[in-house]
Tab-separated table of C-alpha atoms in Angstrom:
chain	number	residue	atom	x	y	z
A	1	MET	CA	66.121	-51.533	-44.345
A	2	SER	CA	69.587	-51.814	-45.821
A	3	PRO	CA	69.783	-51.558	-49.628
A	4	SER	CA	72.046	-54.603	-49.528
A	5	LEU	CA	69.078	-56.811	-48.569
A	6	PHE	CA	68.132	-59.341	-51.201
A	7	PHE	CA	65.637	-62.142	-51.761
A	8	ALA	CA	66.797	-65.293	-53.513
A	9	ALA	CA	64.766	-68.271	-54.630
A	10	ILE	CA	65.422	-71.590	-56.312
A	11	PHE	CA	63.007	-74.132	-57.727
A	12	CYS	CA	64.004	-77.705	-57.028
A	13	GLY	CA	62.044	-80.939	-57.192
A	14	GLY	CA	58.691	-79.191	-57.393
A	15	CYS	CA	59.405	-76.953	-54.391
A	16	PHE	CA	60.650	-73.444	-53.807
A	17	LEU	CA	63.789	-73.042	-51.726
A	18	LEU	CA	63.761	-69.526	-50.361
A	19	PHE	CA	66.468	-67.416	-48.788
A	20	VAL	CA	66.456	-63.966	-47.273
A	21	GLY	CA	69.768	-62.383	-46.473
A	22	CYS	CA	72.055	-59.480	-47.162
A	23	ALA	CA	74.800	-58.976	-49.718
A	24	ASP	CA	77.503	-59.040	-47.037
A	25	ALA	CA	76.585	-62.719	-46.475
A	26	ILE	CA	77.120	-63.771	-50.098
A	27	GLU	CA	79.021	-66.951	-49.219
A	28	GLU	CA	76.349	-68.107	-46.773
A	29	TRP	CA	73.478	-68.019	-49.235
A	30	GLU	CA	75.573	-68.613	-52.382
A	31	TRP	CA	73.213	-66.256	-54.125
A	32	LYS	CA	75.338	-65.868	-57.266
A	33	ARG	CA	74.882	-69.564	-57.999
A	34	LEU	CA	71.205	-69.742	-57.044
A	35	THR	CA	69.842	-66.572	-58.598
A	36	ARG	CA	70.062	-64.874	-61.983
A	37	LYS	CA	69.450	-68.117	-63.910
A	38	ARG	CA	66.591	-69.423	-61.736
A	39	LEU	CA	64.528	-66.317	-61.002
A	40	PRO	CA	63.126	-65.899	-64.548
A	41	LYS	CA	61.518	-69.350	-64.271
A	42	LEU	CA	59.841	-68.376	-61.000
A	43	ARG	CA	58.521	-65.133	-62.450
A	44	SER	CA	57.189	-66.910	-65.532
A	45	GLY	CA	55.045	-69.248	-63.468
A	46	LYS	CA	56.491	-72.401	-65.042
A	47	ALA	CA	57.418	-73.754	-61.628
A	48	PHE	CA	53.899	-73.100	-60.340
A	49	GLU	CA	52.347	-74.872	-63.350
A	50	ALA	CA	54.584	-77.867	-62.703
A	51	ALA	CA	53.560	-77.939	-59.037
A	52	ILE	CA	49.862	-77.799	-59.973
A	53	ALA	CA	50.329	-80.704	-62.382
A	54	LYS	CA	51.997	-82.757	-59.676
A	55	SER	CA	49.277	-81.943	-57.127
A	56	VAL	CA	47.028	-84.596	-58.690
A	57	ASP	CA	48.843	-86.936	-56.310
A	58	PRO	CA	49.409	-86.046	-52.622
A	59	PRO	CA	52.890	-84.717	-51.821
A	60	ALA	CA	55.389	-87.174	-50.418
A	61	GLU	CA	55.545	-87.393	-46.649
A	62	SER	CA	57.502	-84.477	-45.261
A	63	PRO	CA	60.639	-85.169	-43.214
A	64	LYS	CA	59.428	-82.408	-40.875
A	65	ALA	CA	57.250	-85.042	-39.208
A	66	ASP	CA	60.436	-86.477	-37.657
A	67	VAL	CA	61.760	-83.171	-36.294
A	68	PRO	CA	61.393	-84.135	-32.578
A	69	LYS	CA	63.382	-87.350	-33.160
A	70	HIS	CA	66.041	-85.967	-35.497
A	71	PRO	CA	69.455	-87.559	-34.742
A	72	ASN	CA	71.149	-84.141	-34.539
A	73	ARG	CA	68.799	-82.900	-31.851
A	74	TRP	CA	70.609	-82.310	-28.567
A	75	LYS	CA	69.490	-81.927	-24.971
A	76	GLY	CA	70.228	-79.021	-22.686
A	77	TRP	CA	72.423	-76.033	-23.535
A	78	ARG	CA	74.754	-75.800	-26.519
A	79	SER	CA	77.362	-73.139	-27.211
A	80	VAL	CA	77.027	-71.601	-30.687
A	81	MET	CA	78.702	-68.724	-32.521
A	82	VAL	CA	77.130	-65.501	-33.733
A	83	GLN	CA	77.902	-65.472	-37.462
A	84	SER	CA	76.217	-62.206	-38.417
A	85	ILE	CA	74.105	-59.394	-37.014
A	86	LYS	CA	71.733	-57.142	-38.947
A	87	ASP	CA	69.344	-54.358	-37.998
A	88	GLU	CA	65.893	-55.017	-39.464
A	89	SER	CA	64.416	-51.767	-38.084
A	90	PRO	CA	65.576	-49.097	-35.602
A	91	ASP	CA	64.798	-51.362	-32.616
A	92	CYS	CA	64.828	-54.889	-34.115
A	93	ARG	CA	68.060	-56.773	-34.718
A	94	SER	CA	68.678	-60.210	-36.224
A	95	PHE	CA	71.311	-62.601	-34.866
A	96	VAL	CA	72.432	-65.555	-36.991
A	97	PHE	CA	73.837	-68.538	-35.069
A	98	VAL	CA	76.002	-71.319	-36.503
A	99	PRO	CA	77.427	-74.461	-34.843
A	100	ARG	CA	80.834	-74.238	-33.172
A	101	ASP	CA	81.398	-77.994	-32.944
A	102	GLY	CA	80.868	-78.860	-36.603
A	103	GLU	CA	77.634	-80.782	-35.915
A	104	PRO	CA	74.817	-79.426	-38.130
A	105	PHE	CA	71.751	-77.992	-36.464
A	106	PRO	CA	68.654	-80.202	-36.569
A	107	PRO	CA	65.669	-78.952	-38.583
A	108	PHE	CA	62.684	-77.330	-36.929
A	109	LEU	CA	59.096	-76.439	-37.717
A	110	GLY	CA	58.358	-72.899	-38.827
A	111	GLY	CA	56.915	-71.039	-35.836
A	112	GLN	CA	59.072	-72.723	-33.198
A	113	TYR	CA	61.452	-70.800	-30.963
A	114	LEU	CA	64.923	-70.899	-29.435
A	115	THR	CA	65.691	-70.479	-25.754
A	116	VAL	CA	68.762	-68.261	-25.464
A	117	ARG	CA	71.003	-67.861	-22.393
A	118	LEU	CA	73.537	-65.169	-21.528
A	119	ASN	CA	75.402	-64.108	-18.425
A	120	ASP	CA	74.328	-60.719	-17.103
A	121	PRO	CA	77.515	-58.838	-16.112
A	122	ALA	CA	75.524	-56.578	-13.788
A	123	THR	CA	74.398	-59.461	-11.567
A	124	GLY	CA	76.697	-62.334	-12.530
A	125	LYS	CA	73.599	-64.478	-13.077
A	126	HIS	CA	72.345	-66.270	-16.150
A	127	VAL	CA	69.433	-64.765	-18.048
A	128	SER	CA	67.385	-66.816	-20.515
A	129	ARG	CA	64.545	-65.881	-22.844
A	130	CYS	CA	62.619	-67.435	-25.726
A	131	TYR	CA	62.662	-65.939	-29.232
A	132	SER	CA	60.859	-67.181	-32.333
A	133	LEU	CA	63.087	-68.333	-35.161
A	134	SER	CA	62.881	-66.038	-38.187
A	135	SER	CA	64.990	-68.170	-40.526
A	136	GLY	CA	63.733	-70.811	-42.901
A	137	PRO	CA	63.642	-74.316	-41.368
A	138	ASP	CA	65.896	-75.738	-44.075
A	139	GLU	CA	68.698	-73.207	-43.713
A	140	PRO	CA	72.001	-74.342	-42.154
A	141	HIS	CA	71.853	-71.647	-39.493
A	142	TYR	CA	69.377	-70.420	-36.884
A	143	ARG	CA	68.261	-66.791	-36.848
A	144	ILE	CA	66.341	-64.886	-34.198
A	145	THR	CA	65.161	-61.309	-34.515
A	146	VAL	CA	64.979	-59.444	-31.217
A	147	LYS	CA	63.172	-56.204	-30.465
A	148	ARG	CA	64.863	-53.969	-27.915
A	149	VAL	CA	62.479	-53.563	-24.989
A	150	PRO	CA	63.024	-50.638	-22.570
A	151	GLY	CA	64.123	-52.236	-19.308
A	152	GLY	CA	64.274	-55.686	-20.913
A	153	THR	CA	67.364	-57.433	-19.562
A	154	MET	CA	67.932	-59.981	-22.328
A	155	SER	CA	66.994	-57.825	-25.302
A	156	ASN	CA	69.324	-55.068	-24.145
A	157	LEU	CA	72.133	-57.526	-23.433
A	158	LEU	CA	71.807	-58.900	-26.961
A	159	HIS	CA	71.678	-55.459	-28.581
A	160	ASP	CA	74.428	-53.875	-26.479
A	161	THR	CA	76.944	-56.623	-25.701
A	162	ILE	CA	76.806	-59.312	-28.415
A	163	GLY	CA	78.929	-59.018	-31.538
A	164	VAL	CA	79.915	-61.146	-34.504
A	165	GLY	CA	82.113	-64.042	-33.377
A	166	ASP	CA	80.759	-64.093	-29.834
A	167	GLN	CA	79.482	-67.279	-28.241
A	168	ILE	CA	76.004	-67.746	-26.871
A	169	GLU	CA	74.109	-70.708	-25.414
A	170	ILE	CA	70.905	-72.047	-26.904
A	171	GLN	CA	68.567	-74.988	-26.448
A	172	PRO	CA	67.129	-76.884	-29.445
A	173	PRO	CA	64.043	-75.416	-31.153
A	174	LYS	CA	60.781	-76.155	-29.365
A	175	GLY	CA	57.154	-75.125	-29.338
A	176	LYS	CA	53.699	-76.126	-30.527
A	177	PHE	CA	53.071	-72.954	-32.528
A	178	HIS	CA	53.246	-74.195	-36.119
A	179	TYR	CA	50.865	-75.116	-38.860
A	180	SER	CA	49.609	-78.659	-39.336
A	181	VAL	CA	52.171	-80.867	-41.082
A	182	ASP	CA	49.390	-83.301	-41.972
A	183	GLU	CA	47.312	-80.550	-43.579
A	184	SER	CA	50.240	-79.410	-45.711
A	185	GLN	CA	50.555	-82.902	-47.192
A	186	VAL	CA	46.994	-83.504	-48.382
A	187	ARG	CA	46.072	-83.189	-52.050
A	188	ASP	CA	44.046	-79.987	-51.642
A	189	PRO	CA	45.158	-78.274	-48.409
A	190	GLN	CA	43.108	-75.605	-46.696
A	191	PRO	CA	44.470	-72.033	-46.849
A	192	LEU	CA	47.300	-71.074	-44.482
A	193	ASN	CA	46.540	-67.654	-42.992
A	194	LEU	CA	49.412	-65.953	-41.154
A	195	ILE	CA	48.560	-62.832	-39.134
A	196	ALA	CA	51.258	-60.663	-37.552
A	197	ALA	CA	51.781	-57.296	-35.921
A	198	GLY	CA	55.227	-55.743	-35.503
A	199	ILE	CA	57.899	-58.158	-34.304
A	200	GLY	CA	55.264	-60.908	-34.497
A	201	ILE	CA	56.308	-61.239	-38.137
A	202	THR	CA	59.293	-63.427	-37.176
A	203	PRO	CA	57.570	-66.841	-36.867
A	204	MET	CA	55.368	-66.000	-39.859
A	205	LEU	CA	58.401	-65.615	-42.106
A	206	SER	CA	59.660	-69.009	-41.002
A	207	MET	CA	56.277	-70.653	-41.619
A	208	MET	CA	55.935	-69.011	-45.040
A	209	PHE	CA	59.388	-70.242	-46.069
A	210	GLN	CA	58.550	-73.755	-44.896
A	211	SER	CA	55.249	-73.817	-46.776
A	212	LEU	CA	56.836	-72.583	-50.012
A	213	ASN	CA	59.644	-75.091	-49.685
A	214	GLU	CA	57.095	-77.893	-49.312
A	215	ARG	CA	54.765	-76.844	-52.134
A	216	SER	CA	53.967	-73.747	-54.178
A	217	ASP	CA	50.296	-74.427	-54.883
A	218	ARG	CA	48.929	-73.906	-51.354
A	219	GLU	CA	47.041	-70.670	-50.694
A	220	VAL	CA	49.113	-68.681	-48.164
A	221	ASN	CA	47.853	-65.308	-46.918
A	222	LEU	CA	50.200	-63.104	-44.898
A	223	PHE	CA	48.501	-60.227	-43.037
A	224	TYR	CA	51.021	-57.786	-41.553
A	225	GLN	CA	50.036	-54.865	-39.295
A	226	VAL	CA	52.743	-52.206	-38.947
A	227	ARG	CA	52.960	-48.605	-37.768
A	228	ASN	CA	54.972	-47.300	-40.702
A	229	ALA	CA	57.608	-48.528	-43.157
A	230	ILE	CA	60.603	-47.590	-40.992
A	231	ASP	CA	59.397	-49.471	-37.901
A	232	ALA	CA	58.400	-52.605	-39.848
A	233	PRO	CA	61.014	-55.392	-39.676
A	234	PHE	CA	61.403	-57.376	-42.904
A	235	LEU	CA	59.000	-55.141	-44.843
A	236	THR	CA	61.362	-54.847	-47.826
A	237	PRO	CA	61.834	-58.599	-48.409
A	238	ILE	CA	58.125	-59.191	-47.793
A	239	ARG	CA	57.259	-56.668	-50.503
A	240	GLU	CA	59.778	-58.372	-52.772
A	241	ILE	CA	58.205	-61.763	-52.088
A	242	ALA	CA	54.813	-60.331	-52.977
A	243	ARG	CA	56.101	-58.674	-56.149
A	244	MET	CA	57.863	-61.780	-57.413
A	245	LEU	CA	55.599	-64.616	-56.354
A	246	GLU	CA	51.987	-63.444	-55.942
A	247	GLU	CA	51.155	-64.062	-59.602
A	248	THR	CA	52.881	-67.435	-59.879
A	249	THR	CA	52.261	-69.083	-56.492
A	250	GLY	CA	49.547	-69.272	-53.861
A	251	VAL	CA	51.164	-66.488	-51.782
A	252	ARG	CA	49.227	-63.282	-51.056
A	253	VAL	CA	50.561	-60.435	-48.889
A	254	HIS	CA	48.208	-57.941	-47.182
A	255	LEU	CA	49.760	-54.895	-45.477
A	256	TRP	CA	48.066	-52.604	-42.951
A	257	PHE	CA	49.664	-49.292	-41.832
A	258	SER	CA	48.302	-47.603	-38.701
A	259	GLN	CA	50.411	-44.405	-38.951
A	260	PRO	CA	52.009	-44.298	-42.414
A	261	GLU	CA	54.605	-41.694	-43.298
A	262	ASP	CA	54.930	-40.016	-46.687
A	263	ASP	CA	55.668	-42.523	-49.473
A	264	ASP	CA	55.075	-45.536	-47.186
A	265	LEU	CA	52.022	-46.796	-49.037
A	266	GLN	CA	52.017	-48.801	-52.241
A	267	PRO	CA	49.053	-50.011	-54.326
A	268	GLY	CA	47.028	-52.548	-52.363
A	269	ASP	CA	48.161	-51.344	-48.923
A	270	THR	CA	45.530	-50.421	-46.330
A	271	VAL	CA	45.540	-47.585	-43.781
A	272	GLY	CA	44.182	-48.368	-40.331
A	273	ARG	CA	44.205	-51.223	-37.836
A	274	LEU	CA	43.665	-54.815	-38.862
A	275	SER	CA	40.597	-56.634	-37.520
A	276	ALA	CA	39.190	-60.121	-37.846
A	277	GLU	CA	36.279	-58.801	-39.884
A	278	GLN	CA	38.672	-57.215	-42.376
A	279	ILE	CA	40.661	-60.446	-42.642
A	280	VAL	CA	37.594	-62.534	-43.473
A	281	ASP	CA	36.328	-59.852	-45.851
A	282	ARG	CA	39.660	-59.724	-47.685
A	283	LEU	CA	39.853	-63.527	-47.904
A	284	GLY	CA	36.251	-63.949	-48.974
A	285	HIS	CA	35.998	-67.010	-46.729
A	286	HIS	CA	36.791	-68.192	-43.195
A	287	ARG	CA	38.434	-71.481	-44.143
A	288	GLY	CA	41.868	-72.792	-43.246
A	289	GLU	CA	44.397	-72.436	-40.458
A	290	TYR	CA	44.906	-69.091	-38.709
A	291	LEU	CA	48.169	-68.445	-36.857
A	292	ILE	CA	48.563	-65.118	-35.035
A	293	CYS	CA	51.555	-63.398	-33.451
A	294	GLY	CA	51.897	-59.910	-31.999
A	295	PRO	CA	51.013	-57.968	-28.846
A	296	ASP	CA	48.667	-59.790	-26.448
A	297	VAL	CA	45.779	-57.397	-27.030
A	298	PHE	CA	46.126	-57.826	-30.796
A	299	MET	CA	46.231	-61.636	-30.627
A	300	ASN	CA	43.255	-61.936	-28.273
A	301	ALA	CA	41.104	-59.584	-30.346
A	302	ILE	CA	41.946	-61.241	-33.672
A	303	ALA	CA	41.507	-64.789	-32.333
A	304	ASP	CA	38.130	-64.129	-30.707
A	305	GLY	CA	37.001	-62.110	-33.711
A	306	LEU	CA	37.870	-64.843	-36.187
A	307	VAL	CA	35.810	-67.402	-34.266
A	308	GLU	CA	32.906	-64.955	-34.138
A	309	CYS	CA	33.234	-64.564	-37.915
A	310	GLY	CA	32.915	-68.308	-38.456
A	311	ALA	CA	36.451	-69.654	-38.293
A	312	ALA	CA	36.763	-73.012	-36.537
A	313	ALA	CA	38.115	-72.483	-33.007
A	314	ASP	CA	40.462	-75.463	-33.339
A	315	ARG	CA	42.041	-73.898	-36.452
A	316	VAL	CA	42.919	-70.613	-34.707
A	317	MET	CA	46.210	-70.509	-32.817
A	318	PHE	CA	48.443	-68.023	-31.054
A	319	GLU	CA	51.182	-68.243	-28.462
A	320	SER	CA	52.135	-65.700	-25.822
A	321	PHE	CA	55.172	-66.697	-23.767
A	322	GLY	CA	54.181	-66.771	-20.128
A	323	GLY	CA	50.674	-65.513	-20.937
A	324	LYS	CA	47.452	-66.765	-19.392
A	325	SER	CA	44.944	-65.832	-22.079
A	326	LYS	CA	41.736	-67.844	-22.282
A	327	SER	CA	40.923	-66.629	-25.801
A	328	ALA	CA	40.240	-69.078	-28.610
A	329	GLY	CA	43.404	-70.736	-29.855
A	330	ALA	CA	45.594	-69.709	-26.917
A	331	LEU	CA	48.767	-71.737	-26.431
A	332	ALA	CA	51.411	-71.449	-23.711
A	333	VAL	CA	48.900	-71.229	-20.867
A	334	PRO	CA	51.085	-72.485	-17.998
A	335	ALA	CA	49.867	-75.738	-16.441
A	336	CYS	CA	46.266	-75.001	-17.231
A	337	ASP	CA	43.583	-76.388	-19.500
A	338	PRO	CA	41.881	-73.395	-21.192
A	339	CYS	CA	38.509	-75.063	-20.639
A	340	ALA	CA	39.074	-75.990	-16.987
A	341	ASP	CA	37.040	-73.070	-15.630
A	342	ASP	CA	33.934	-74.436	-17.339
A	343	ALA	CA	34.522	-78.086	-16.581
A	344	GLY	CA	32.980	-78.142	-13.115
A	345	THR	CA	36.270	-79.008	-11.415
A	346	ASP	CA	36.112	-78.970	-7.670
A	347	ALA	CA	38.322	-76.119	-6.477
A	348	SER	CA	39.664	-78.247	-3.647
A	349	GLU	CA	41.265	-80.578	-6.207
A	350	SER	CA	43.549	-77.762	-7.397
A	351	ASP	CA	44.677	-76.911	-3.847
A	352	ASP	CA	46.339	-80.191	-2.875
A	353	SER	CA	49.775	-78.683	-3.550
A	354	VAL	CA	49.354	-75.828	-1.103
A	355	GLY	CA	51.354	-76.161	2.108
A	356	TRP	CA	53.928	-78.719	1.003
A	357	SER	CA	57.528	-77.818	1.881
A	358	VAL	CA	59.876	-77.102	-1.025
A	359	THR	CA	63.623	-77.244	-0.297
A	360	PHE	CA	66.392	-76.091	-2.627
A	361	GLN	CA	69.314	-78.249	-1.587
A	362	ASN	CA	72.276	-76.280	-2.954
A	363	SER	CA	70.909	-72.917	-1.828
A	364	LYS	CA	69.869	-74.297	1.567
A	365	LYS	CA	66.548	-72.485	1.406
A	366	SER	CA	63.006	-73.729	1.992
A	367	ALA	CA	59.461	-72.404	1.772
A	368	SER	CA	55.933	-73.685	1.478
A	369	PHE	CA	54.054	-73.836	-1.810
A	370	GLU	CA	51.354	-71.170	-1.563
A	371	ALA	CA	47.936	-70.710	-3.156
A	372	GLY	CA	48.102	-68.863	-6.468
A	373	MET	CA	51.525	-70.200	-7.429
A	374	ASP	CA	51.771	-71.696	-10.932
A	375	GLY	CA	54.767	-73.901	-10.199
A	376	LEU	CA	57.880	-74.546	-8.164
A	377	LEU	CA	59.638	-71.748	-10.044
A	378	ASP	CA	57.473	-69.286	-8.092
A	379	VAL	CA	58.820	-70.729	-4.852
A	380	ALA	CA	62.406	-70.423	-6.107
A	381	GLU	CA	61.873	-66.791	-7.080
A	382	SER	CA	60.280	-65.992	-3.729
A	383	LEU	CA	63.478	-67.249	-2.045
A	384	ASP	CA	65.810	-65.558	-4.551
A	385	VAL	CA	67.151	-68.952	-5.641
A	386	GLU	CA	68.958	-68.590	-8.975
A	387	VAL	CA	67.152	-70.698	-11.586
A	388	ASP	CA	67.061	-70.168	-15.343
A	389	SER	CA	63.629	-69.562	-16.828
A	390	GLY	CA	62.173	-68.767	-20.213
A	391	CYS	CA	58.697	-69.634	-21.448
A	392	ARG	CA	57.093	-70.388	-18.055
A	393	SER	CA	54.826	-72.852	-19.856
A	394	GLY	CA	56.803	-76.110	-19.746
A	395	ASP	CA	58.056	-75.788	-23.320
A	396	CYS	CA	61.595	-74.427	-23.341
A	397	GLY	CA	63.254	-76.550	-20.638
A	398	ALA	CA	65.337	-73.713	-19.220
A	399	CYS	CA	64.162	-74.368	-15.654
A	400	VAL	CA	64.630	-78.158	-15.595
A	401	CYS	CA	66.395	-79.271	-12.405
A	402	ARG	CA	67.112	-82.603	-10.714
A	403	LEU	CA	64.422	-83.786	-8.326
A	404	VAL	CA	66.351	-85.096	-5.310
A	405	SER	CA	63.284	-86.421	-3.497
A	406	GLY	CA	59.526	-86.097	-3.408
A	407	GLN	CA	56.767	-86.166	-5.991
A	408	VAL	CA	55.252	-83.530	-8.286
A	409	LYS	CA	52.324	-83.303	-10.671
A	410	TYR	CA	51.679	-81.557	-13.991
A	411	ALA	CA	48.303	-80.373	-15.202
A	412	GLU	CA	49.671	-80.972	-18.718
A	413	SER	CA	52.741	-82.941	-19.739
A	414	PRO	CA	55.698	-80.596	-20.354
A	415	GLU	CA	56.717	-80.153	-23.977
A	416	CYS	CA	60.442	-80.019	-23.165
A	417	ASP	CA	62.807	-82.959	-22.686
A	418	VAL	CA	62.779	-84.175	-19.077
A	419	GLU	CA	64.137	-87.339	-17.444
A	420	ASP	CA	62.461	-89.360	-14.683
A	421	ASP	CA	64.655	-87.785	-12.011
A	422	GLU	CA	64.120	-84.227	-13.250
A	423	VAL	CA	61.413	-81.627	-12.746
A	424	VAL	CA	60.201	-78.710	-14.883
A	425	LEU	CA	59.960	-76.052	-12.191
A	426	CYS	CA	57.698	-73.570	-13.986
A	427	VAL	CA	54.758	-75.983	-14.335
A	428	ALA	CA	55.393	-78.594	-11.612
A	429	LYS	CA	53.419	-78.543	-8.368
A	430	PRO	CA	54.327	-80.594	-5.291
A	431	VAL	CA	52.180	-83.446	-4.007
A	432	SER	CA	54.614	-84.213	-1.185
A	433	GLU	CA	57.592	-82.551	0.407
A	434	VAL	CA	60.168	-82.066	-2.336
A	435	VAL	CA	63.904	-81.373	-2.496
A	436	ILE	CA	65.307	-79.718	-5.615
A	437	ASP	CA	68.945	-79.688	-6.744
A	438	ALA	CA	69.247	-75.914	-7.070
């Protein structure tokens, strides 16, 4: 982690406004104006005492409730500029995006993601992927933090070809992976428990910033599983958050190291692998919301374990892009109700899409929808029809195309914006012959 990294905080109107950045972005965060004079108040706990006094009455309704209808929200792709780039670990790099057209970005909910699109010079085709936002929802920019994946087309394109000043296309923030806005506004909210492994820390940072901006008196527990200090993105600012705010706010940081190097550990750190049992034991309760992000095996084990330890299944949540997990709290299960297997559904009812002809008008290619396909995107890929894709769960909107003719069905309504004459290919199944504008 660069020594130029800093953490800045300001108390305003009973809330903490938090910023994480680096000293080479002084103008962006205006840290000289916001820090120095304000930090002593945060350390003293005066801001926390004021927030507690105000908590006799419920907090005012949060504007975050209107995020989906914000007037600055756009539809489709938007060209933005890369303002800054920073390595958070040897294989994780942050990209900060700012508007090119002068129109401010709309706010988002901590935990949501951006769909990013680039042109792959090797193939001449567009590539799109979804990345959780790692910036605070109230910041004027969007930030994603991308881990380089061996063989991963988009992550390697971002790491190897994108520089400061370059343009990139994004869609507006989307996703259902965020804590309850209603819960955050009640007089005595339940604890917010954020559980991350590795690059899964990115949405947790965003959610923690949002919670602290809304109120400082809520209990927030951040559990972070890492290999060692070098391979842990954002470890330095997280330690700084813990050092500065654990005694004067409801924030608590819990760090687990599976393979620590010399001098990695500090008082309170734990060696080993995080488990649900250890989480509940450390908390001393199983109350509140639990949001989990990390490798699939990690998320499934923690989610199932928390429910076994007494956590309410409807308060456990994780999201795996394109995944099909049936574990408690699973989101992003493409076109499928997690409980459908136990609902006694007649198998023949799920086969009425099989056999219908699917035609891609521009490509002049056709094929039948086959058993085992999740959506029309599978047909497109089988024909090598070029179609953007991202989440494969009906959330990001990358694969939306015009429906020329025919009818489709959705097991669940898509989360993305879609007009009456459009179709979300990844989760749509045909119920007649269909023609797609692709």
